[in-house]
Amino acid sequence: MKKVVFKVILFNVLVILFYMYVGQIIPQIESHPPKEITIAAGMSATELAAVGKELFYSKGTCVLCHAIGEKGQRAPDLAGVGERAKTRKEGMKDFEYLAESLYNPTAYVVEGWQPIMPVINKPPINLSDDEIHAVVAYLQTLGGTPTVTLETKFAAATAPAAAAAPAAAMKVEGADAASRAKSILAQGGCIACHSLDKPDRLIGPSLFDIGKRKDRAYILESILEPDKVIAQGTPPYPPGLMLGTLQGIGFYQKVTAENLLTLVDYLSTLKGK
Ligand code: HEC
Ligand code: HEC
């Protein structure tokens, strides 16, 4: 009996030694929980910019659309933005322009791009004012020197100018229904997030075969209440982004019922190849 107990113990010891040995030779696979991002009062502009950089690549989801140092497909390359922000708008300091780009993205739309950038202090991105200060300090480093601290005031830049403007109905021209629909798709910024003639995924699913996959009721609902049903995709599609963008550009105030029907009719004719 004693012998058996001894054997069991010896076996266990050997097993433990074996695992210790294996543990030594296999490089440790550590799990990295998402790093806690803390913003402390009194941080220097450089320290704040480092936090801003982390936010840019994580919670800010800026890289969904922007690249730095290469031409993005969805949004302008932000390399050098710290420098060009100084001259973008007359009478506006670089950090004021950058802050305005985040709080009120449609106040200045970079030439050649669609106004699809979401308001950054609103859902789904929802950065706090302190976090926006950090991101602005980081943007300054892209071609310039960070000066922004938590003390910096952005007041003028953050006033919701867009909300004050009365919503004029969308101007839709075109001889036939299809060209009117295309005009609405362009003005709604839809074409920046959806491809219409190819199966390629952009920020949202391709709509090139939406008329085959879905009925008119679903299409209308997807436009009016984008988050009610979230389209399936791998990686998953970001909820809230379409709604936030359409609200941001005042789409729902500007689109008429007639425009919506034209749009839904057109989309339901898209049957893919
Ligand atoms: C859904 C896509 C999208 C996301 C997400 C997005 N942007 Fe943008 N952004 C754009 C587009 C498109 C433009 C150009 C049109 C415009 O000016 O609104 C732009 C413009 C800008 C500009 C102005 C650039 C210039 O040259 O004047 C800045 C600065 C900027 N974005 C920063 C950010 C930051 C920082 C984030 C993350 C917190 C972010 N964006 C997230 C699409 C996006
Ligand atoms: C900022 C990017 C963005 C803009 C602008 C945008 N969408 Fe979307 N859209 C998405 C994303 C992301 C999804 C998938 C998540 C979801 O279902 O809400 C989506 C989903 C859809 C769907 C459902 C697709 C499916 O396969 O189930 C339709 C239809 C649609 N969008 C139409 C439009 C139309 C029409 C416009 C313009 C009026 C528009 N979208 C503007 C990003 C956008």
mmCIF file of C-alpha atoms and ligand atoms in Angstrom:
data_model
loop_
_atom_site.group_PDB
_atom_site.id
_atom_site.type_symbol
_atom_site.label_atom_id
_atom_site.label_comp_id
_atom_site.label_asym_id
_atom_site.label_seq_id
_atom_site.Cartn_x
_atom_site.Cartn_y
_atom_site.Cartn_z
ATOM 1 C CA MET A 1 0.000 0.000 0.000
ATOM 2 C CA LYS A 2 2.718 2.445 1.025
ATOM 3 C CA LYS A 3 4.495 1.642 -2.191
ATOM 4 C CA VAL A 4 1.471 2.597 -4.244
ATOM 5 C CA VAL A 5 1.064 5.919 -2.409
ATOM 6 C CA PHE A 6 4.739 6.608 -2.974
ATOM 7 C CA LYS A 7 4.377 5.848 -6.681
ATOM 8 C CA VAL A 8 1.406 8.179 -6.985
ATOM 9 C CA ILE A 9 3.312 10.974 -5.265
ATOM 10 C CA LEU A 10 6.360 10.375 -7.405
ATOM 11 C CA PHE A 11 4.212 10.393 -10.511
ATOM 12 C CA ASN A 12 2.612 13.693 -9.474
ATOM 13 C CA VAL A 13 5.991 15.239 -8.750
ATOM 14 C CA LEU A 14 7.237 14.173 -12.160
ATOM 15 C CA VAL A 15 4.159 15.615 -13.822
ATOM 16 C CA ILE A 16 4.639 18.895 -11.985
ATOM 17 C CA LEU A 17 8.317 18.994 -12.924
ATOM 18 C CA PHE A 18 7.425 18.253 -16.511
ATOM 19 C CA TYR A 19 4.960 21.145 -16.635
ATOM 20 C CA MET A 20 7.442 23.465 -14.980
ATOM 21 C CA TYR A 21 9.950 22.496 -17.645
ATOM 22 C CA VAL A 22 7.476 23.037 -20.480
ATOM 23 C CA GLY A 23 6.481 26.329 -18.888
ATOM 24 C CA GLN A 24 10.113 27.400 -19.086
ATOM 25 C CA ILE A 25 10.627 26.605 -22.743
ATOM 26 C CA ILE A 26 7.336 27.924 -24.075
ATOM 27 C CA PRO A 27 7.426 31.713 -24.156
ATOM 28 C CA GLN A 28 4.853 33.092 -21.818
ATOM 29 C CA ILE A 29 1.600 33.900 -23.539
ATOM 30 C CA GLU A 30 0.297 36.734 -21.465
ATOM 31 C CA SER A 31 -3.161 38.100 -21.805
ATOM 32 C CA HIS A 32 -3.166 41.844 -22.160
ATOM 33 C CA PRO A 33 -6.375 43.356 -20.876
ATOM 34 C CA PRO A 34 -7.172 46.602 -22.749
ATOM 35 C CA LYS A 35 -4.948 49.228 -21.256
ATOM 36 C CA GLU A 36 -6.763 51.595 -18.933
ATOM 37 C CA ILE A 37 -6.620 55.044 -20.507
ATOM 38 C CA THR A 38 -6.326 57.699 -17.848
ATOM 39 C CA ILE A 39 -6.250 61.416 -18.323
ATOM 40 C CA ALA A 40 -4.859 63.318 -15.347
ATOM 41 C CA ALA A 41 -5.248 67.018 -14.656
ATOM 42 C CA GLY A 42 -1.968 68.837 -15.191
ATOM 43 C CA MET A 43 -0.752 66.572 -18.007
ATOM 44 C CA SER A 44 1.543 68.351 -20.421
ATOM 45 C CA ALA A 45 0.498 68.693 -24.049
ATOM 46 C CA THR A 46 2.939 65.927 -24.988
ATOM 47 C CA GLU A 47 1.589 63.555 -22.344
ATOM 48 C CA LEU A 48 -1.941 64.335 -23.434
ATOM 49 C CA ALA A 49 -1.022 63.695 -27.073
ATOM 50 C CA ALA A 50 0.248 60.221 -26.134
ATOM 51 C CA VAL A 51 -3.152 59.439 -24.595
ATOM 52 C CA GLY A 52 -4.822 60.918 -27.659
ATOM 53 C CA LYS A 53 -2.869 58.569 -29.883
ATOM 54 C CA GLU A 54 -4.161 55.574 -27.944
ATOM 55 C CA LEU A 55 -7.711 56.856 -28.205
ATOM 56 C CA PHE A 56 -7.251 57.412 -31.927
ATOM 57 C CA TYR A 57 -6.481 53.728 -32.410
ATOM 58 C CA SER A 58 -8.962 52.352 -29.872
ATOM 59 C CA LYS A 59 -12.134 53.937 -28.518
ATOM 60 C CA GLY A 60 -12.080 56.745 -31.089
ATOM 61 C CA THR A 61 -12.347 54.209 -33.935
ATOM 62 C CA CYS A 62 -10.770 56.835 -36.187
ATOM 63 C CA VAL A 63 -8.840 54.131 -38.066
ATOM 64 C CA LEU A 64 -12.086 52.710 -39.325
ATOM 65 C CA CYS A 65 -11.890 55.518 -41.871
ATOM 66 C CA HIS A 66 -8.577 57.385 -41.544
ATOM 67 C CA ALA A 67 -5.042 56.291 -42.251
ATOM 68 C CA ILE A 68 -1.903 58.249 -41.457
ATOM 69 C CA GLY A 69 0.714 58.432 -44.175
ATOM 70 C CA GLU A 70 -1.312 56.560 -46.777
ATOM 71 C CA LYS A 71 -4.307 57.556 -48.786
ATOM 72 C CA GLY A 72 -7.387 56.219 -47.030
ATOM 73 C CA GLN A 73 -10.274 55.068 -49.143
ATOM 74 C CA ARG A 74 -12.912 56.416 -46.851
ATOM 75 C CA ALA A 75 -11.406 59.546 -45.398
ATOM 76 C CA PRO A 76 -8.457 61.888 -45.901
ATOM 77 C CA ASP A 77 -4.934 60.914 -44.892
ATOM 78 C CA LEU A 78 -4.331 62.730 -41.613
ATOM 79 C CA ALA A 79 -0.558 63.039 -42.086
ATOM 80 C CA GLY A 80 0.285 66.738 -41.850
ATOM 81 C CA VAL A 81 -3.117 67.721 -40.476
ATOM 82 C CA GLY A 82 -1.440 69.437 -37.506
ATOM 83 C CA GLU A 83 0.188 71.810 -39.974
ATOM 84 C CA ARG A 84 -2.650 72.371 -42.425
ATOM 85 C CA ALA A 85 -5.112 72.949 -39.579
ATOM 86 C CA LYS A 86 -3.425 76.342 -39.122
ATOM 87 C CA THR A 87 -4.656 77.566 -42.483
ATOM 88 C CA ARG A 88 -7.835 75.557 -43.066
ATOM 89 C CA LYS A 89 -10.213 78.279 -41.873
ATOM 90 C CA GLU A 90 -9.367 81.917 -41.683
ATOM 91 C CA GLY A 91 -9.188 83.316 -38.167
ATOM 92 C CA MET A 92 -9.276 79.852 -36.628
ATOM 93 C CA LYS A 93 -6.331 78.507 -34.672
ATOM 94 C CA ASP A 94 -5.103 75.007 -35.510
ATOM 95 C CA PHE A 95 -6.561 73.428 -32.376
ATOM 96 C CA GLU A 96 -9.875 75.206 -32.877
ATOM 97 C CA TYR A 97 -10.153 73.779 -36.375
ATOM 98 C CA LEU A 98 -9.215 70.309 -35.151
ATOM 99 C CA ALA A 99 -11.732 70.485 -32.307
ATOM 100 C CA GLU A 100 -14.402 71.645 -34.716
ATOM 101 C CA SER A 101 -13.621 68.671 -36.981
ATOM 102 C CA LEU A 102 -14.540 66.380 -34.095
ATOM 103 C CA TYR A 103 -17.490 68.189 -32.500
ATOM 104 C CA ASN A 104 -19.020 69.410 -35.715
ATOM 105 C CA PRO A 105 -17.524 67.453 -38.635
ATOM 106 C CA THR A 106 -19.797 68.919 -41.286
ATOM 107 C CA ALA A 107 -18.854 72.544 -40.503
ATOM 108 C CA TYR A 108 -15.946 72.153 -42.925
ATOM 109 C CA VAL A 109 -15.974 69.294 -45.388
ATOM 110 C CA VAL A 110 -12.577 68.547 -46.895
ATOM 111 C CA GLU A 111 -12.777 68.902 -50.664
ATOM 112 C CA GLY A 112 -13.280 65.663 -52.511
ATOM 113 C CA TRP A 113 -14.771 63.793 -49.543
ATOM 114 C CA GLN A 114 -18.285 62.934 -48.402
ATOM 115 C CA PRO A 115 -19.608 64.326 -45.119
ATOM 116 C CA ILE A 116 -19.787 60.927 -43.414
ATOM 117 C CA MET A 117 -17.655 61.601 -40.368
ATOM 118 C CA PRO A 118 -19.714 61.027 -37.203
ATOM 119 C CA VAL A 119 -19.914 63.585 -34.378
ATOM 120 C CA ILE A 120 -17.223 62.318 -32.031
ATOM 121 C CA ASN A 121 -18.744 63.377 -28.693
ATOM 122 C CA LYS A 122 -22.030 61.602 -29.490
ATOM 123 C CA PRO A 123 -22.828 57.885 -29.654
ATOM 124 C CA PRO A 124 -21.620 55.534 -30.956
ATOM 125 C CA ILE A 125 -18.097 56.945 -30.448
ATOM 126 C CA ASN A 126 -18.971 59.256 -27.595
ATOM 127 C CA LEU A 127 -15.584 60.594 -26.481
ATOM 128 C CA SER A 128 -15.663 62.861 -23.417
ATOM 129 C CA ASP A 129 -14.471 66.463 -23.638
ATOM 130 C CA ASP A 130 -11.195 65.499 -21.938
ATOM 131 C CA GLU A 131 -10.684 62.669 -24.402
ATOM 132 C CA ILE A 132 -11.318 65.064 -27.275
ATOM 133 C CA HIS A 133 -8.671 67.398 -25.854
ATOM 134 C CA ALA A 134 -6.263 64.460 -25.920
ATOM 135 C CA VAL A 135 -7.138 63.538 -29.498
ATOM 136 C CA VAL A 136 -6.711 67.163 -30.614
ATOM 137 C CA ALA A 137 -3.272 67.270 -28.948
ATOM 138 C CA TYR A 138 -2.395 64.092 -30.848
ATOM 139 C CA LEU A 139 -3.657 65.507 -34.166
ATOM 140 C CA GLN A 140 -1.418 68.550 -33.570
ATOM 141 C CA THR A 141 1.601 66.226 -33.479
ATOM 142 C CA LEU A 142 0.827 65.115 -37.050
ATOM 143 C CA GLY A 143 2.955 67.786 -38.669
ATOM 144 C CA GLY A 144 3.002 70.255 -35.795
ATOM 145 C CA THR A 145 3.729 70.615 -32.094
ATOM 146 C CA PRO A 146 1.114 69.856 -29.431
ATOM 147 C CA THR A 147 0.023 72.855 -27.357
ATOM 148 C CA VAL A 148 -3.379 71.685 -26.134
ATOM 149 C CA THR A 149 -3.836 70.783 -22.466
ATOM 150 C CA LEU A 150 -7.032 70.163 -20.515
ATOM 151 C CA GLU A 151 -7.091 73.909 -19.780
ATOM 152 C CA THR A 152 -7.449 74.835 -23.454
ATOM 153 C CA LYS A 153 -10.875 76.233 -24.329
ATOM 154 C CA PHE A 154 -12.513 75.267 -27.608
ATOM 155 C CA ALA A 155 -15.745 77.210 -27.044
ATOM 156 C CA ALA A 156 -16.181 78.654 -30.531
ATOM 157 C CA ALA A 157 -15.404 75.400 -32.249
ATOM 158 C CA THR A 158 -17.851 73.279 -30.313
ATOM 159 C CA ALA A 159 -20.950 75.408 -30.764
ATOM 160 C CA PRO A 160 -23.400 73.250 -32.691
ATOM 161 C CA ALA A 161 -23.545 75.443 -35.770
ATOM 162 C CA ALA A 162 -25.153 72.777 -37.921
ATOM 163 C CA ALA A 163 -28.100 72.387 -35.578
ATOM 164 C CA ALA A 164 -28.884 76.094 -35.796
ATOM 165 C CA ALA A 165 -29.181 76.086 -39.567
ATOM 166 C CA PRO A 166 -32.762 75.545 -40.701
ATOM 167 C CA ALA A 167 -33.054 72.323 -42.644
ATOM 168 C CA ALA A 168 -33.857 73.006 -46.255
ATOM 169 C CA ALA A 169 -35.367 70.135 -48.178
ATOM 170 C CA MET A 170 -32.903 68.180 -50.235
ATOM 171 C CA LYS A 171 -32.450 69.393 -53.802
ATOM 172 C CA VAL A 172 -32.898 66.378 -55.993
ATOM 173 C CA GLU A 173 -32.575 66.697 -59.722
ATOM 174 C CA GLY A 174 -32.562 64.187 -62.532
ATOM 175 C CA ALA A 175 -34.727 63.295 -65.475
ATOM 176 C CA ASP A 176 -35.560 59.763 -64.370
ATOM 177 C CA ALA A 177 -36.122 58.049 -61.033
ATOM 178 C CA ALA A 178 -32.763 56.258 -61.111
ATOM 179 C CA SER A 179 -30.744 59.449 -61.457
ATOM 180 C CA ARG A 180 -32.815 61.128 -58.737
ATOM 181 C CA ALA A 181 -32.102 58.124 -56.498
ATOM 182 C CA LYS A 182 -28.389 58.438 -57.225
ATOM 183 C CA SER A 183 -28.515 62.091 -56.280
ATOM 184 C CA ILE A 184 -30.121 61.179 -52.931
ATOM 185 C CA LEU A 185 -27.537 58.432 -52.361
ATOM 186 C CA ALA A 186 -24.776 60.981 -52.913
ATOM 187 C CA GLN A 187 -26.311 63.677 -50.712
ATOM 188 C CA GLY A 188 -27.012 61.177 -47.947
ATOM 189 C CA GLY A 189 -23.364 60.118 -47.956
ATOM 190 C CA CYS A 190 -24.641 56.564 -48.542
ATOM 191 C CA ILE A 191 -22.099 55.984 -51.315
ATOM 192 C CA ALA A 192 -19.207 56.618 -48.959
ATOM 193 C CA CYS A 193 -20.214 53.654 -46.806
ATOM 194 C CA HIS A 194 -21.961 51.361 -49.276
ATOM 195 C CA SER A 195 -20.902 50.127 -52.679
ATOM 196 C CA LEU A 196 -23.740 49.908 -55.149
ATOM 197 C CA ASP A 197 -22.200 48.238 -58.173
ATOM 198 C CA LYS A 198 -19.786 45.771 -56.574
ATOM 199 C CA PRO A 199 -20.140 43.156 -53.825
ATOM 200 C CA ASP A 200 -17.320 44.851 -51.879
ATOM 201 C CA ARG A 201 -17.826 45.716 -48.255
ATOM 202 C CA LEU A 202 -17.015 49.336 -47.371
ATOM 203 C CA ILE A 203 -17.964 50.598 -43.905
ATOM 204 C CA GLY A 204 -21.367 49.048 -44.396
ATOM 205 C CA PRO A 205 -22.510 46.073 -46.462
ATOM 206 C CA SER A 206 -22.624 46.303 -50.233
ATOM 207 C CA LEU A 207 -26.078 47.208 -51.489
ATOM 208 C CA PHE A 208 -25.449 45.907 -55.014
ATOM 209 C CA ASP A 209 -27.831 42.987 -54.439
ATOM 210 C CA ILE A 210 -29.982 44.444 -51.651
ATOM 211 C CA GLY A 211 -33.106 44.155 -53.832
ATOM 212 C CA LYS A 212 -32.548 40.414 -54.122
ATOM 213 C CA ARG A 213 -31.759 39.893 -50.433
ATOM 214 C CA LYS A 214 -34.340 42.127 -48.804
ATOM 215 C CA ASP A 215 -37.810 43.504 -49.349
ATOM 216 C CA ARG A 216 -38.822 47.148 -49.547
ATOM 217 C CA ALA A 217 -40.075 47.272 -45.958
ATOM 218 C CA TYR A 218 -36.695 46.102 -44.652
ATOM 219 C CA ILE A 219 -34.841 48.603 -46.837
ATOM 220 C CA LEU A 220 -37.002 51.481 -45.646
ATOM 221 C CA GLU A 221 -36.578 50.424 -42.034
ATOM 222 C CA SER A 222 -32.788 50.155 -42.481
ATOM 223 C CA ILE A 223 -32.747 53.780 -43.573
ATOM 224 C CA LEU A 224 -35.115 55.192 -40.977
ATOM 225 C CA GLU A 225 -34.013 53.042 -38.047
ATOM 226 C CA PRO A 226 -30.606 51.656 -38.954
ATOM 227 C CA ASP A 227 -30.020 50.097 -35.545
ATOM 228 C CA LYS A 228 -33.240 48.129 -35.296
ATOM 229 C CA VAL A 229 -31.696 45.266 -37.247
ATOM 230 C CA ILE A 230 -27.919 45.233 -37.550
ATOM 231 C CA ALA A 231 -26.695 43.591 -40.739
ATOM 232 C CA GLN A 232 -24.541 40.518 -40.112
ATOM 233 C CA GLY A 233 -20.922 40.606 -41.162
ATOM 234 C CA THR A 234 -17.437 39.420 -40.248
ATOM 235 C CA PRO A 235 -15.982 41.459 -38.653
ATOM 236 C CA PRO A 236 -19.279 42.763 -37.265
ATOM 237 C CA TYR A 237 -20.647 46.029 -38.610
ATOM 238 C CA PRO A 238 -20.484 48.956 -36.205
ATOM 239 C CA PRO A 239 -23.952 49.783 -34.865
ATOM 240 C CA GLY A 240 -24.904 53.429 -34.472
ATOM 241 C CA LEU A 241 -22.536 54.737 -37.109
ATOM 242 C CA MET A 242 -25.044 55.047 -39.934
ATOM 243 C CA LEU A 243 -27.661 56.672 -37.710
ATOM 244 C CA GLY A 244 -25.125 59.037 -36.143
ATOM 245 C CA THR A 245 -23.859 60.102 -39.547
ATOM 246 C CA LEU A 246 -27.293 60.614 -41.085
ATOM 247 C CA GLN A 247 -28.387 62.624 -38.050
ATOM 248 C CA GLY A 248 -25.145 64.583 -38.147
ATOM 249 C CA ILE A 249 -25.689 65.722 -41.726
ATOM 250 C CA GLY A 250 -29.362 66.476 -41.066
ATOM 251 C CA PHE A 251 -30.469 63.793 -43.544
ATOM 252 C CA TYR A 252 -33.732 63.060 -41.770
ATOM 253 C CA GLN A 253 -34.732 66.727 -41.762
ATOM 254 C CA LYS A 254 -33.831 67.239 -45.364
ATOM 255 C CA VAL A 255 -35.174 64.099 -46.992
ATOM 256 C CA THR A 256 -38.796 64.188 -48.095
ATOM 257 C CA ALA A 257 -41.172 61.238 -48.100
ATOM 258 C CA GLU A 258 -41.025 61.305 -51.887
ATOM 259 C CA ASN A 259 -37.209 61.124 -51.815
ATOM 260 C CA LEU A 260 -37.422 58.118 -49.484
ATOM 261 C CA LEU A 261 -39.747 56.265 -51.804
ATOM 262 C CA THR A 262 -37.540 57.041 -54.798
ATOM 263 C CA LEU A 263 -34.578 55.709 -52.829
ATOM 264 C CA VAL A 264 -36.281 52.509 -51.673
ATOM 265 C CA ASP A 265 -37.671 51.840 -55.170
ATOM 266 C CA TYR A 266 -34.227 52.225 -56.665
ATOM 267 C CA LEU A 267 -32.466 50.072 -54.068
ATOM 268 C CA SER A 268 -34.992 47.297 -54.559
ATOM 269 C CA THR A 269 -34.040 47.145 -58.258
ATOM 270 C CA LEU A 270 -30.426 46.284 -57.345
ATOM 271 C CA LYS A 271 -30.204 42.528 -57.791
ATOM 272 C CA GLY A 272 -26.446 41.947 -58.087
ATOM 273 C CA LYS A 273 -24.866 40.035 -60.925
HETATM 274 C C1 HEC B 1 -17.003 56.983 -40.741
HETATM 275 C C2 HEC B 1 -15.706 57.487 -41.170
HETATM 276 C C3 HEC B 1 -14.918 58.414 -40.233
HETATM 277 C C4 HEC B 1 -14.578 58.212 -38.913
HETATM 278 C C5 HEC B 1 -14.946 57.052 -37.990
HETATM 279 C C6 HEC B 1 -13.763 59.347 -38.544
HETATM 280 N N1 HEC B 1 -13.625 60.216 -39.599
HETATM 281 FE FE1 HEC B 1 -12.552 61.961 -39.642
HETATM 282 N N2 HEC B 1 -13.207 62.354 -41.513
HETATM 283 C C7 HEC B 1 -13.945 61.466 -42.303
HETATM 284 C C8 HEC B 1 -14.161 62.063 -43.618
HETATM 285 C C9 HEC B 1 -14.909 61.424 -44.793
HETATM 286 C C10 HEC B 1 -13.529 63.332 -43.598
HETATM 287 C C11 HEC B 1 -13.494 64.347 -44.744
HETATM 288 C C12 HEC B 1 -14.827 65.052 -44.869
HETATM 289 C C13 HEC B 1 -15.023 66.067 -43.780
HETATM 290 O O1 HEC B 1 -14.200 66.990 -43.680
HETATM 291 O O2 HEC B 1 -16.003 65.940 -43.031
HETATM 292 C C14 HEC B 1 -12.940 63.489 -42.261
HETATM 293 C C15 HEC B 1 -12.225 64.603 -41.834
HETATM 294 C C16 HEC B 1 -11.470 64.660 -40.671
HETATM 295 C C17 HEC B 1 -10.581 65.735 -40.296
HETATM 296 C C18 HEC B 1 -10.278 66.985 -41.111
HETATM 297 C C19 HEC B 1 -9.044 66.685 -41.945
HETATM 298 C C20 HEC B 1 -8.512 67.863 -42.727
HETATM 299 O O3 HEC B 1 -7.620 67.633 -43.549
HETATM 300 O O4 HEC B 1 -8.969 68.999 -42.553
HETATM 301 C C21 HEC B 1 -10.029 65.401 -39.080
HETATM 302 C C22 HEC B 1 -9.039 66.220 -38.289
HETATM 303 C C23 HEC B 1 -10.581 64.117 -38.707
HETATM 304 N N3 HEC B 1 -11.465 63.688 -39.690
HETATM 305 C C24 HEC B 1 -10.252 63.438 -37.544
HETATM 306 C C25 HEC B 1 -10.894 62.268 -37.111
HETATM 307 C C26 HEC B 1 -10.647 61.642 -35.833
HETATM 308 C C27 HEC B 1 -9.636 62.124 -34.817
HETATM 309 C C28 HEC B 1 -11.485 60.557 -35.749
HETATM 310 C C29 HEC B 1 -11.672 59.619 -34.571
HETATM 311 C C30 HEC B 1 -11.957 60.244 -33.281
HETATM 312 C C31 HEC B 1 -12.248 60.496 -36.985
HETATM 313 N N4 HEC B 1 -11.859 61.542 -37.778
HETATM 314 C C32 HEC B 1 -13.193 59.511 -37.290
HETATM 315 C C33 HEC B 1 -14.416 60.231 -41.924
HETATM 316 C C34 HEC B 1 -14.322 59.672 -40.650
HETATM 317 C C1 HEC B 2 -21.185 56.153 -41.971
HETATM 318 C C2 HEC B 2 -21.467 55.052 -42.850
HETATM 319 C C3 HEC B 2 -22.876 54.869 -43.386
HETATM 320 C C4 HEC B 2 -23.649 55.771 -44.074
HETATM 321 C C5 HEC B 2 -23.357 57.228 -44.375
HETATM 322 C C6 HEC B 2 -24.834 55.054 -44.485
HETATM 323 N N1 HEC B 2 -24.776 53.764 -44.039
HETATM 324 FE FE1 HEC B 2 -26.126 52.306 -44.409
HETATM 325 N N2 HEC B 2 -25.127 51.051 -43.164
HETATM 326 C C7 HEC B 2 -23.917 51.321 -42.573
HETATM 327 C C8 HEC B 2 -23.520 50.187 -41.757
HETATM 328 C C9 HEC B 2 -22.265 50.086 -40.905
HETATM 329 C C10 HEC B 2 -24.543 49.220 -41.882
HETATM 330 C C11 HEC B 2 -24.598 47.841 -41.217
HETATM 331 C C12 HEC B 2 -25.092 47.975 -39.781
HETATM 332 C C13 HEC B 2 -26.585 48.137 -39.730
HETATM 333 O O1 HEC B 2 -27.288 47.257 -40.238
HETATM 334 O O2 HEC B 2 -27.036 49.157 -39.178
HETATM 335 C C14 HEC B 2 -25.547 49.796 -42.791
HETATM 336 C C15 HEC B 2 -26.707 49.140 -43.219
HETATM 337 C C16 HEC B 2 -27.522 49.586 -44.245
HETATM 338 C C17 HEC B 2 -28.572 48.804 -44.885
HETATM 339 C C18 HEC B 2 -28.924 47.351 -44.555
HETATM 340 C C19 HEC B 2 -28.037 46.482 -45.418
HETATM 341 C C20 HEC B 2 -28.211 45.003 -45.223
HETATM 342 O O3 HEC B 2 -27.509 44.272 -45.959
HETATM 343 O O4 HEC B 2 -28.989 44.562 -44.367
HETATM 344 C C21 HEC B 2 -29.138 49.613 -45.844
HETATM 345 C C22 HEC B 2 -30.282 49.234 -46.792
HETATM 346 C C23 HEC B 2 -28.449 50.885 -45.796
HETATM 347 N N3 HEC B 2 -27.465 50.833 -44.819
HETATM 348 C C24 HEC B 2 -28.732 51.950 -46.619
HETATM 349 C C25 HEC B 2 -28.152 53.208 -46.492
HETATM 350 C C26 HEC B 2 -28.603 54.378 -47.210
HETATM 351 C C27 HEC B 2 -29.718 54.414 -48.239
HETATM 352 C C28 HEC B 2 -27.798 55.417 -46.802
HETATM 353 C C29 HEC B 2 -27.869 56.872 -47.182
HETATM 354 C C30 HEC B 2 -29.156 57.537 -46.976
HETATM 355 C C31 HEC B 2 -26.847 54.874 -45.841
HETATM 356 N N4 HEC B 2 -27.104 53.538 -45.683
HETATM 357 C C32 HEC B 2 -25.847 55.613 -45.219
HETATM 358 C C33 HEC B 2 -23.164 52.464 -42.728
HETATM 359 C C34 HEC B 2 -23.602 53.618 -43.356
#
